[in-house]
XYZ file of C-alpha atoms in Angstrom:
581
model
C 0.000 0.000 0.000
C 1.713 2.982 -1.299
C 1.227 7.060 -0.036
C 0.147 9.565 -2.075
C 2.967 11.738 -3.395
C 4.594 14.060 -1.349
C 4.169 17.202 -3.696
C 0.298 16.711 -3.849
C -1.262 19.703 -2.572
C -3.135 19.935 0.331
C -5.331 22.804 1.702
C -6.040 23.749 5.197
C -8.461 21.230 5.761
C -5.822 18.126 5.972
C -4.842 18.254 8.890
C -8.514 17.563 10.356
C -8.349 14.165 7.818
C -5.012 13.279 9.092
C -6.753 13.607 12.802
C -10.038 11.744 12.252
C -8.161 8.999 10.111
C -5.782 7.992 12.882
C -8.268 8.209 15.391
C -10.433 5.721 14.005
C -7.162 3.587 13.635
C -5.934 3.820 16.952
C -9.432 3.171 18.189
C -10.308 0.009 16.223
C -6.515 -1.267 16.671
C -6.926 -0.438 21.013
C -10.684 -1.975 20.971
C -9.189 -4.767 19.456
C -6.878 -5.459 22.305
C -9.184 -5.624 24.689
C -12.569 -7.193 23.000
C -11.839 -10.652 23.421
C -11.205 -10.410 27.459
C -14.902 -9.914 27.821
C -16.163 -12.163 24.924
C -13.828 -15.190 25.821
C -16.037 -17.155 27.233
C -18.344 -17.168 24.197
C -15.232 -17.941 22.444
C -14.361 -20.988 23.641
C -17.581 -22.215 23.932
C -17.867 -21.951 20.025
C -15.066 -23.465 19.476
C -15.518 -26.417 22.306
C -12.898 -25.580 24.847
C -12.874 -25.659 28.334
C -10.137 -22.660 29.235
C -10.252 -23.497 32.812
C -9.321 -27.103 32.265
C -5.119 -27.853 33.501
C -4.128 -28.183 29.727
C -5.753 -25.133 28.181
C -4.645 -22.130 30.352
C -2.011 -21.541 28.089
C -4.336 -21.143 25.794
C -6.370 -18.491 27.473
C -3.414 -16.683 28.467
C -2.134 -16.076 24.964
C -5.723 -15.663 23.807
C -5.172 -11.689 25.376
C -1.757 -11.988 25.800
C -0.788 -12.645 22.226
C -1.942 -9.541 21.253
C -0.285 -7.097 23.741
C 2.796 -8.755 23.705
C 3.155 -7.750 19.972
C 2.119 -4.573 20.499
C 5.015 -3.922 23.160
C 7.394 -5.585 21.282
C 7.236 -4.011 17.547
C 5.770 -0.710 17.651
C 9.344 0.814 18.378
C 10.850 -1.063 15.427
C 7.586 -0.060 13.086
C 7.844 3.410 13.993
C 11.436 3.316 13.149
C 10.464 1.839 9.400
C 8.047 5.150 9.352
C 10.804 7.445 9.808
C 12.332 5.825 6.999
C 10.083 4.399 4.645
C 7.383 6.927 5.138
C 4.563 7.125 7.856
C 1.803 6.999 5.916
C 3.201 4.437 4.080
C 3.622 1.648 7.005
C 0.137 3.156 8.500
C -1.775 2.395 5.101
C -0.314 -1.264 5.397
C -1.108 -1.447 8.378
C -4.823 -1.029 8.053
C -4.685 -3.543 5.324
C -3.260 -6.205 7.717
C -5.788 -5.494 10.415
C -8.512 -5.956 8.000
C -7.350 -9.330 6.607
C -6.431 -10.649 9.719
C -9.793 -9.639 11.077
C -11.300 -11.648 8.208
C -9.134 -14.780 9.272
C -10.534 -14.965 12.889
C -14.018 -14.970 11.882
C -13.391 -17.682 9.626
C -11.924 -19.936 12.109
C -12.338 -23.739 10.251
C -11.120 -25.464 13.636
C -12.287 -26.215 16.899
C -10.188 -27.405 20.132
C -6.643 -27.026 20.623
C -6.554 -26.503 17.053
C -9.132 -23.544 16.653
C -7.952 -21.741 19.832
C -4.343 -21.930 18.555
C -5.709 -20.593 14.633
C -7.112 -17.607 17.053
C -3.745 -16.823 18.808
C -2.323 -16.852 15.753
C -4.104 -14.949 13.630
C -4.769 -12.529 16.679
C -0.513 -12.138 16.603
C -0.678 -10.894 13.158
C -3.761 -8.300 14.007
C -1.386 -7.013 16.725
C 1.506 -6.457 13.893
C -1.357 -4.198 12.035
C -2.103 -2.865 14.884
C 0.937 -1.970 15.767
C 1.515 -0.506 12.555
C -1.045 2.260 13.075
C -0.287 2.874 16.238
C 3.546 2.907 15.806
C 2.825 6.099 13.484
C -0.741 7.645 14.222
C 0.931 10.258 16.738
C 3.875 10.934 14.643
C 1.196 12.242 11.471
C -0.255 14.056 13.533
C 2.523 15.929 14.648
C 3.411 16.367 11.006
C 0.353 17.666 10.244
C -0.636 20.362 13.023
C 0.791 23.546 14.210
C 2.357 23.021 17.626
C -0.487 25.591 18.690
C -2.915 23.094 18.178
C -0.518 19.598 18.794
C -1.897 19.245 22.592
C -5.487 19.027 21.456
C -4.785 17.042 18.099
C -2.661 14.041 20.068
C -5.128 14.916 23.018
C -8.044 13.916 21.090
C -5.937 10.553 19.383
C -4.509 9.828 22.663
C -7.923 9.431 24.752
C -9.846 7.458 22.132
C -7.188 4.780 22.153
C -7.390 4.733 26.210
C -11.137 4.710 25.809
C -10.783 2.196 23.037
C -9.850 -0.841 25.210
C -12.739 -0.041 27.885
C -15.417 0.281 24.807
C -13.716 -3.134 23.550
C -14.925 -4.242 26.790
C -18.764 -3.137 26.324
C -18.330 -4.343 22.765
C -17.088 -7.742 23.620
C -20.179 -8.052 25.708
C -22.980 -7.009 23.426
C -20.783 -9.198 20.391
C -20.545 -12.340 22.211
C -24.298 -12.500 23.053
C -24.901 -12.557 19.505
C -22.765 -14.891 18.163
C -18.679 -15.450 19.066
C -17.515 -14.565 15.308
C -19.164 -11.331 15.633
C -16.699 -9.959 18.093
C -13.830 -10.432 15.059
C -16.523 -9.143 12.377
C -16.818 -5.813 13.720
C -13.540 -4.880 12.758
C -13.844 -5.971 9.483
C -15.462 -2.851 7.612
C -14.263 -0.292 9.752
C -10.136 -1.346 8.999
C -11.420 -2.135 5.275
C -13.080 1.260 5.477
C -10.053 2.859 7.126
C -7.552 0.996 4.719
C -9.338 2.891 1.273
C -9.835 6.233 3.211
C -6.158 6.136 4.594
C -4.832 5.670 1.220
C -7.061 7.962 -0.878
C -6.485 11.042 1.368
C -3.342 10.980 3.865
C -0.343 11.775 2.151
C 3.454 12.328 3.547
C 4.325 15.585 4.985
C 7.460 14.905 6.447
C 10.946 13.819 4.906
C 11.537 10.000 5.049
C 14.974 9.788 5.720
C 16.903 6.225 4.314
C 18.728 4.102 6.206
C 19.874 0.649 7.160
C 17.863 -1.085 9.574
C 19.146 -1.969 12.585
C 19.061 -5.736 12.604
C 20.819 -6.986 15.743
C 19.054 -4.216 17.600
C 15.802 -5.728 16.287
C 16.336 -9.224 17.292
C 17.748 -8.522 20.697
C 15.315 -5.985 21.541
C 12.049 -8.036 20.640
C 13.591 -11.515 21.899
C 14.707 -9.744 24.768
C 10.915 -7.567 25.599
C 8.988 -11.131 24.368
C 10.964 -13.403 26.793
C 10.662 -10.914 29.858
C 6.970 -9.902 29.115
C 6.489 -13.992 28.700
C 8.100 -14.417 32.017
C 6.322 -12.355 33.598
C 3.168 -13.360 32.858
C 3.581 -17.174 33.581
C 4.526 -15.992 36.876
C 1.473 -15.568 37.854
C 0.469 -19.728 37.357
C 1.097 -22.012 40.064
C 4.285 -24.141 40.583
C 4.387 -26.892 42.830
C 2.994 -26.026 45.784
C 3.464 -21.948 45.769
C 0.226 -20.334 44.493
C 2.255 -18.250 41.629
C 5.390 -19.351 39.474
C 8.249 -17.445 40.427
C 10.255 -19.852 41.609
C 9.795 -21.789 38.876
C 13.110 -22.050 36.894
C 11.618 -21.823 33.708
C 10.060 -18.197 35.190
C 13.718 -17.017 36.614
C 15.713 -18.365 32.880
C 13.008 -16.163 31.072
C 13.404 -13.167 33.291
C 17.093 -13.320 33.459
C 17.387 -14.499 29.993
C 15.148 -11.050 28.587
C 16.583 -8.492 30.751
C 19.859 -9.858 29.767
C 18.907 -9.437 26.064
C 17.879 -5.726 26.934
C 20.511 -4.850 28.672
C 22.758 -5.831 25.474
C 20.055 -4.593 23.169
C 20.779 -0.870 24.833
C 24.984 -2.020 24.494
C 23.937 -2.332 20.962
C 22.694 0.469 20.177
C 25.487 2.865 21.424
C 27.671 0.848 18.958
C 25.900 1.110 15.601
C 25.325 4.123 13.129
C 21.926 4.019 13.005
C 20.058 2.555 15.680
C 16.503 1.612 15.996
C 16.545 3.045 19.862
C 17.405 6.507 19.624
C 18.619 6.520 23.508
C 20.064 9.950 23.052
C 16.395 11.276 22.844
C 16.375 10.023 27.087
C 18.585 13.251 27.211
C 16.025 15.143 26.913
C 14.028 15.700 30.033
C 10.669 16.195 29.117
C 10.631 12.610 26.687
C 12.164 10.542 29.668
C 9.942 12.299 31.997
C 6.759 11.871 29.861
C 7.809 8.138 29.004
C 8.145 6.671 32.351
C 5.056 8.741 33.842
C 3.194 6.701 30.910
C 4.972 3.093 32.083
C 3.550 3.700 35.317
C 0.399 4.719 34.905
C -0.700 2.355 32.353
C 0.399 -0.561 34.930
C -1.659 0.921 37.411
C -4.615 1.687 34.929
C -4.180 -1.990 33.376
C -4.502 -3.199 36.927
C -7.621 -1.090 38.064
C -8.929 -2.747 34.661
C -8.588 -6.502 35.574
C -9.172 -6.055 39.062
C -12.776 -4.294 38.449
C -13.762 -6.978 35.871
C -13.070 -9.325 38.843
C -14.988 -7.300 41.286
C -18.351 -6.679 39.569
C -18.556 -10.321 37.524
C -17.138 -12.798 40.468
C -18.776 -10.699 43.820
C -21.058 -7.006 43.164
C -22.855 -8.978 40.254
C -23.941 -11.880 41.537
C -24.826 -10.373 44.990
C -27.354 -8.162 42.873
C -28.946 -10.949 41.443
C -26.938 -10.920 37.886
C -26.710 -14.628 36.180
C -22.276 -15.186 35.789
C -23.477 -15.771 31.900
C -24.359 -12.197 31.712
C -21.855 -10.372 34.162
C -19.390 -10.080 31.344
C -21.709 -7.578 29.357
C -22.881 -5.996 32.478
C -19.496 -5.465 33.628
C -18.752 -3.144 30.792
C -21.641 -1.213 30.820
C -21.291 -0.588 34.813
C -17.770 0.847 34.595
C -18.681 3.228 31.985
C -17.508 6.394 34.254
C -14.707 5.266 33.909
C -14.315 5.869 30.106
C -16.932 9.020 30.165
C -13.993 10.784 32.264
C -11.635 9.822 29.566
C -13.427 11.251 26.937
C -14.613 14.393 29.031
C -10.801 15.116 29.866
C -9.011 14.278 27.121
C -9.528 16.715 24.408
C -10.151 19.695 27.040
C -6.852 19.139 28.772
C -5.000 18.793 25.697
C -6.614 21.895 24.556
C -5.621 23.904 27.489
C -1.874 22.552 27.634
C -1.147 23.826 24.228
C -1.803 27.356 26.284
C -0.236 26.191 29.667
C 2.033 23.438 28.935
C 1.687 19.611 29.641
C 3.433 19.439 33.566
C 0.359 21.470 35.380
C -2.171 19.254 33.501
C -1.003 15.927 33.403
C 0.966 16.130 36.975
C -2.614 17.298 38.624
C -4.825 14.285 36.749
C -1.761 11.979 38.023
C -3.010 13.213 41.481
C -5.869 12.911 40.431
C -6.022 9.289 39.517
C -4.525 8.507 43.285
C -6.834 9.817 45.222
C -9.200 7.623 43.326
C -7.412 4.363 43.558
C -7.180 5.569 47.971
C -11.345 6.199 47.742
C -11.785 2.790 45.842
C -9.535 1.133 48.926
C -12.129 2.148 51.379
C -15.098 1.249 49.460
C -16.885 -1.843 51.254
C -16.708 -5.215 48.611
C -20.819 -5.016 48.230
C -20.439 -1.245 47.543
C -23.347 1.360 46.146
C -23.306 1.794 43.151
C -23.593 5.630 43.119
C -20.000 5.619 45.238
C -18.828 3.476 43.270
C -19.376 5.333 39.784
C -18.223 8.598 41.537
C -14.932 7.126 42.240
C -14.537 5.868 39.026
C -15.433 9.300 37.227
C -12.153 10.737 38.313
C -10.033 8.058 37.782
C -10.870 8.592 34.393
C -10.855 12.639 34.505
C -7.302 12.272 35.817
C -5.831 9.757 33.676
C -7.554 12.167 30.375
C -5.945 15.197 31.832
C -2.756 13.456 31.993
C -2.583 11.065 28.775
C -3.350 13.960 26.123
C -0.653 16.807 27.335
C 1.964 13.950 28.455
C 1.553 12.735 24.969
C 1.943 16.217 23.491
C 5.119 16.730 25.998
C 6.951 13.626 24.574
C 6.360 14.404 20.843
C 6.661 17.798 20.850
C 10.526 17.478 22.532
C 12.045 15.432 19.611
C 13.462 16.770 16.357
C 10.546 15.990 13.647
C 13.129 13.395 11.498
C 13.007 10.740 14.742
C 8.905 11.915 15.454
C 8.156 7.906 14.113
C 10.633 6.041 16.381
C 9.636 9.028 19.222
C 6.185 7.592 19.073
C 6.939 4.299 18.788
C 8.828 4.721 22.167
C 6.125 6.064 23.676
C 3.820 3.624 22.628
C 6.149 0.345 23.656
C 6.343 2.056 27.339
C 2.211 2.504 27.395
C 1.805 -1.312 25.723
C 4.246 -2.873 28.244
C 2.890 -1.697 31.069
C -0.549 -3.176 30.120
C 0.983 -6.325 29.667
C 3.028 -6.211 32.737
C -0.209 -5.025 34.750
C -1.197 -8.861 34.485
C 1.791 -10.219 35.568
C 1.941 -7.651 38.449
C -1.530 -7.299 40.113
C -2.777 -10.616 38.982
C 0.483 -11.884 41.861
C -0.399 -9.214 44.118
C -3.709 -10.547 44.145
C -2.966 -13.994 44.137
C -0.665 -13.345 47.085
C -3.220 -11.733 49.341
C -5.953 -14.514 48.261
C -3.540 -17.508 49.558
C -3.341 -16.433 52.575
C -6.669 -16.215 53.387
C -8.823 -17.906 51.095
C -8.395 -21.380 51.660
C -9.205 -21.531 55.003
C -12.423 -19.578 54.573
C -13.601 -21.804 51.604
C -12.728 -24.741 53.588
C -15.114 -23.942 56.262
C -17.824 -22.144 54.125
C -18.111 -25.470 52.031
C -18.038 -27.942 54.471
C -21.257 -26.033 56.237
C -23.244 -26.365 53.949
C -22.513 -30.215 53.581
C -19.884 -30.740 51.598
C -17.387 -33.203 52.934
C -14.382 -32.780 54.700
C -11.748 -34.004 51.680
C -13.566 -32.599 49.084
C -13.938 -29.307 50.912
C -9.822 -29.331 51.557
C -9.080 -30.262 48.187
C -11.126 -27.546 46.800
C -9.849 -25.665 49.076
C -6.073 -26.358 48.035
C -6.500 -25.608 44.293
C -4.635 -21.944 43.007
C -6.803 -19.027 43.760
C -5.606 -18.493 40.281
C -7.699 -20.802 38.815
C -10.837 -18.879 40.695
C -9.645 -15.876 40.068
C -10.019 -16.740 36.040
C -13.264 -18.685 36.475
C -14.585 -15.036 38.141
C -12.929 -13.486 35.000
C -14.940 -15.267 32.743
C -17.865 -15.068 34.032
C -18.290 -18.884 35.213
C -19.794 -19.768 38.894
C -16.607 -20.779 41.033
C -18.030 -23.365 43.128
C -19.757 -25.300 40.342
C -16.009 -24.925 38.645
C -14.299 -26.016 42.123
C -16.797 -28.919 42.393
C -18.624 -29.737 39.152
C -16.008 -32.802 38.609
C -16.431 -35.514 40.819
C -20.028 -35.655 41.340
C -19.360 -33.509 44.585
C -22.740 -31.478 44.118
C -24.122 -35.026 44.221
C -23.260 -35.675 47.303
C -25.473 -32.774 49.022
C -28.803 -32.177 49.180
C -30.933 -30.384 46.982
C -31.302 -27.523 48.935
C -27.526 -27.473 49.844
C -26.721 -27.887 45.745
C -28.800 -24.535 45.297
C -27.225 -22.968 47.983
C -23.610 -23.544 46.838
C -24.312 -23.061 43.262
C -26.455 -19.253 43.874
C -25.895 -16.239 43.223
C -24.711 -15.421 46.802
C -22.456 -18.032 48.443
C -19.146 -17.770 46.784
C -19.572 -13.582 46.569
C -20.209 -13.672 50.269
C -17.567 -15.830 51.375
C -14.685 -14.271 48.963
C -15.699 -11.054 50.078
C -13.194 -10.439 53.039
C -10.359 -12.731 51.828
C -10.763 -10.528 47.660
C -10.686 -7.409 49.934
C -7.113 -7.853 51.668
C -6.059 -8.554 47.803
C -7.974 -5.357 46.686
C -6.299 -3.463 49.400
C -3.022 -4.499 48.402
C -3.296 -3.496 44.519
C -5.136 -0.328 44.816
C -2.418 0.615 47.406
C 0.332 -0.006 45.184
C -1.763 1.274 41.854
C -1.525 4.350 44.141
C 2.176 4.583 44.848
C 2.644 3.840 41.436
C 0.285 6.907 40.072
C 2.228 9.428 42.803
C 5.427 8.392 41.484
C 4.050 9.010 38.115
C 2.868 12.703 38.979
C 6.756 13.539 40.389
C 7.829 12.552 37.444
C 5.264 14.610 35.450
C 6.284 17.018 37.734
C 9.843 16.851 36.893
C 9.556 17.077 33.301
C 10.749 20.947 32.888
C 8.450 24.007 32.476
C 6.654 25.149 29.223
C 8.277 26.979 26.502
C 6.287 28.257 23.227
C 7.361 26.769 20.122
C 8.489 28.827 17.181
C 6.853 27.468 13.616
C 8.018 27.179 10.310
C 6.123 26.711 7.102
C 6.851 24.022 5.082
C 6.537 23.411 1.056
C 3.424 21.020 2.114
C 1.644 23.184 3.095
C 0.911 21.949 6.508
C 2.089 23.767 9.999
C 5.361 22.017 10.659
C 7.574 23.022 14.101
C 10.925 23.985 13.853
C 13.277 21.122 15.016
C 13.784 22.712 18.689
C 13.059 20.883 21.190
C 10.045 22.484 23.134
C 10.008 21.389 26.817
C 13.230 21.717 28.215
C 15.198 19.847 26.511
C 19.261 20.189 27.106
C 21.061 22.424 25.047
């Protein structure tokens, strides 16, 4: 998929194409990542496959981990093509790949082992279209508008894609309760759509520059970042007789192993001409600033999303009377404040730090964001629902007025001819830290249930008549494997005792009382607190280290402007927060 010439004139009006275009990228490529979490039961139920069964939780890891892993790993490196090949260029293709590989999901001939690994597949190559247009979405639009206007612009990018993977989650609900294939089909005529719009009316307004790529960088880099992430996230299973995996050796080789990797990966690229890393760009304070305030917070915000799925479908929802079948939809819809703050926020505060600069903004939403996550640590487990969405409004509000001027910060302090790899920085930081949210708070969670929650199921099953072994052995089983029947949606207890014709053992009256809405909600709820209280807590530290380093980032300078033969408002090459001289 080629880009329209470079000398094609364009009037004033292009830059609002360039800006509705790559929002409707980013969107459908962010939705994407997070659609199938909520629809995954409905997934493997159309294909035949138990998830929660030993064998298959690799299987439902890579299902959603597939996906973000690529991201992480390659947007860097496809950013880097951007700058070279053209931006436009590598986001046109990139549409085209989404759409096919959208195509190839819906269409899955298999069903098993076999259909779930045709999914994980196909959902890898999605995530290399994906990352595609996200790699260069921010870096057109920083071509393409004035650096009066930049703030608002990335503001207004920036916020969809956040709000993007929380709408996935509302659209993976509605989806799946039509049909499982219509969760891929969605996507289908919006990237086809997006694919013939890109190409008809974006066109390059920056100078590729030619180069070699950096190979060895390449292969270090995303064998090093695929290892560690992979690590990571097996961590979180069960070895032996520890309720997570870190001792397990194969954990420690892979973390060892893929920081190793980095740390030659960064050796690397001090030693070649042209590297895909441009680590000289951490000199400058507002991108290093800006880049790890963004690690941070999208751990924490990747965290508050997992954990809340948890909360409403495996306790709030059923205690209310919800069926598990339909607490995946319902889930999305209730933690809509969360993504009406995002998209309230957003735009405004990127607005306003074009005026102000980014460090007021995004340092105050940072704050912001941690009060929230120390109001949601004091909220009871069987909360109202009124306190609960009120909490949840600011969360979003702050992490809006943060994302869009931290966003403009970063791209508006590199020289325009590394804007592509710039971008595809940023977005590597934001994608890892939703992919090391699982491995992080899924542990911290794990850790606080194993203290407490055997003991407590123990003695809640065996009064209401289940026997003694059967009660201990359920007991003994990973609270990971709860934690994931909760995250789908499915009742616990019948997943704790359906095998073994345990439920047949009790009487009818004791079989509806296990298997209700309100026995497993009721006795998790003290034992998923002391977890809660542990993740928001840190999700809190985390977001107040964020805002010092938002903080830290320099004060705002204006940013002189230069016209360029394409017509578009292009900024002159000087750094414009801070940078060193």
């Amino acid at each position: 998929m080629i880009a329209r010439r470079k000398d094609t004139p364009v009037g004033p009006g292009y830059k609002w194409v360039a800006l509705s275009n790559t929002t409707l990228g980013v969107l459908i490529a962010t939705m994407d990542a997070s659609i199938v979490i909520i629809s995954l039961p409905a997934i493997f139920r159309g294909i035949g496959l138990d998830p929660l069964a030993p064998g298959n939780i690799g299987y439902l890891l890579w299902m959603i981990l597939g996906y973000l892993l690529v991201s992480a790993v390659l947007v860097v490196v496809l950013g880097r093509l951007g700058d070279m090949f053209g931006r436009v260029r590598i986001y046109n293709l990139g549409f085209l790949i989404f759409a096919c590989a959208s195509v190839a999901l819906s269409l899955d001939p298999f069903r098993a082992g076999a259909g779930a690994l045709w999914l994980i597949l196909w959902r890898i190559v999605q995530a290399f279209g994906g990352s595609m247009l996200t790699a260069n979405s921010a870096a057109i639009l920083t071509d393409a508008f004035p650096a009066r206007q930049r703030g608002m612009a990335l503001g207004i990018n920036q916020i969809t894609a956040l709000a993007g993977q929380f709408l996935g989650l509302l659209a993976g609900g509605l989806l799946a309760a039509v049909d499982w294939r219509a969760v891929f089909w969605v996507s289908v005529p919006v990237s086809v759509t997006g694919t013939v719009w890109s190409y008809l009316s974006l066109r390059e307004t920056a100078s590729g520059r030619r180069g070699r790529i950096d190979w060895l960088g390449n292969l270090t880099f995303a064998a090093g970042a695929g290892i560690l992430l992979a690590g990571i996230t097996y961590g979180i299973q069960p070895y032996g007789d520890s309720a997570t995996g870190w001792a397990n050796p194969w954990v420690l080789a892979g973390l060892i192993g893929g920081v190793s990797l980095l740390l030659a990966f960064c050796l690397i690229e001090t030693r070649v001409a042209e590297p895909m890393f441009q680590l000289a760009l951490f000199k400058v304070r507002a991108f290093t600033a800006g880049n790890l305030a963004a690690l941070l917070t999208a751990i924490a915000r990747g965290g508050l999303q997992f954990m809340l799925i948890i909360w409403l479908q495996g306790i709030w929802l059923p205690l209310h009377g919800y069926d598990y079948a339909d607490t995946p939809l319902w889930a999305g819809i209730f933690m809509l404040p969360l993504t009406l703050g995002f998209l309230l926020a957003g735009p405004i505060s990127g607005y306003l730090s074009d005026r102000f600069g980014a460090r007021l903004f995004s340092t105050a939403g940072l704050c912001l964001v941690a009060c929230s996550f120390l109001g949601l640590l004091a909220v009871p487990v069987d909360f109202e629902y009124g306190l609960f969405a009120a909490l949840l409004l600011p969360n979003g509000l702050g992490q809006g007025m943060f994302s869009s001027p931290n966003t403009s910060s970063i791209m508006g302090s590199v020289p325009p001819e590394h804007r592509g790899v710039a971008s595809g920085m940023r977005s590597t930081f934001q994608n890892s830290g939703t992919a090391l949210s699982i491995g992080v708070f899924f542990s911290l969670m794990v850790s606080g249930l194993a203290s407490s929650l055997p003991g407590t199921l123990s003695s809640g099953l065996q009064a209401h008549g289940v026997p003694a072994g059967a009660a201990e052995h359920a007991a003994s089983l990973p609270p990971v494997s709860t934690l994931f029947a909760t995250f789908l949606g499915n009742n616990p207890i019948e997943h704790l005792l359906g095998s073994g014709g345990v439920l047949d053992q009790v009487t009818a009256s004791q079989r509806a009382a296990l298997t209700g809405h309100t026995f497993f909600p009721r006795l998790v709820s003290g034992p998923f607190h002391h977890g809660l209280t542990i993740v928001f807590g840190v999700a809190a530290g985390m977001a107040l280290i964020s805002a010092l380093a938002s903080a830290l980032r320099g004060a705002h300078h204006a940013e002189p402007e230069r016209p360029t033969t394409a017509g578009v408002g292009q900024e002159a090459a000087q750094p414009r927060h801070n940078a060193p001289s």
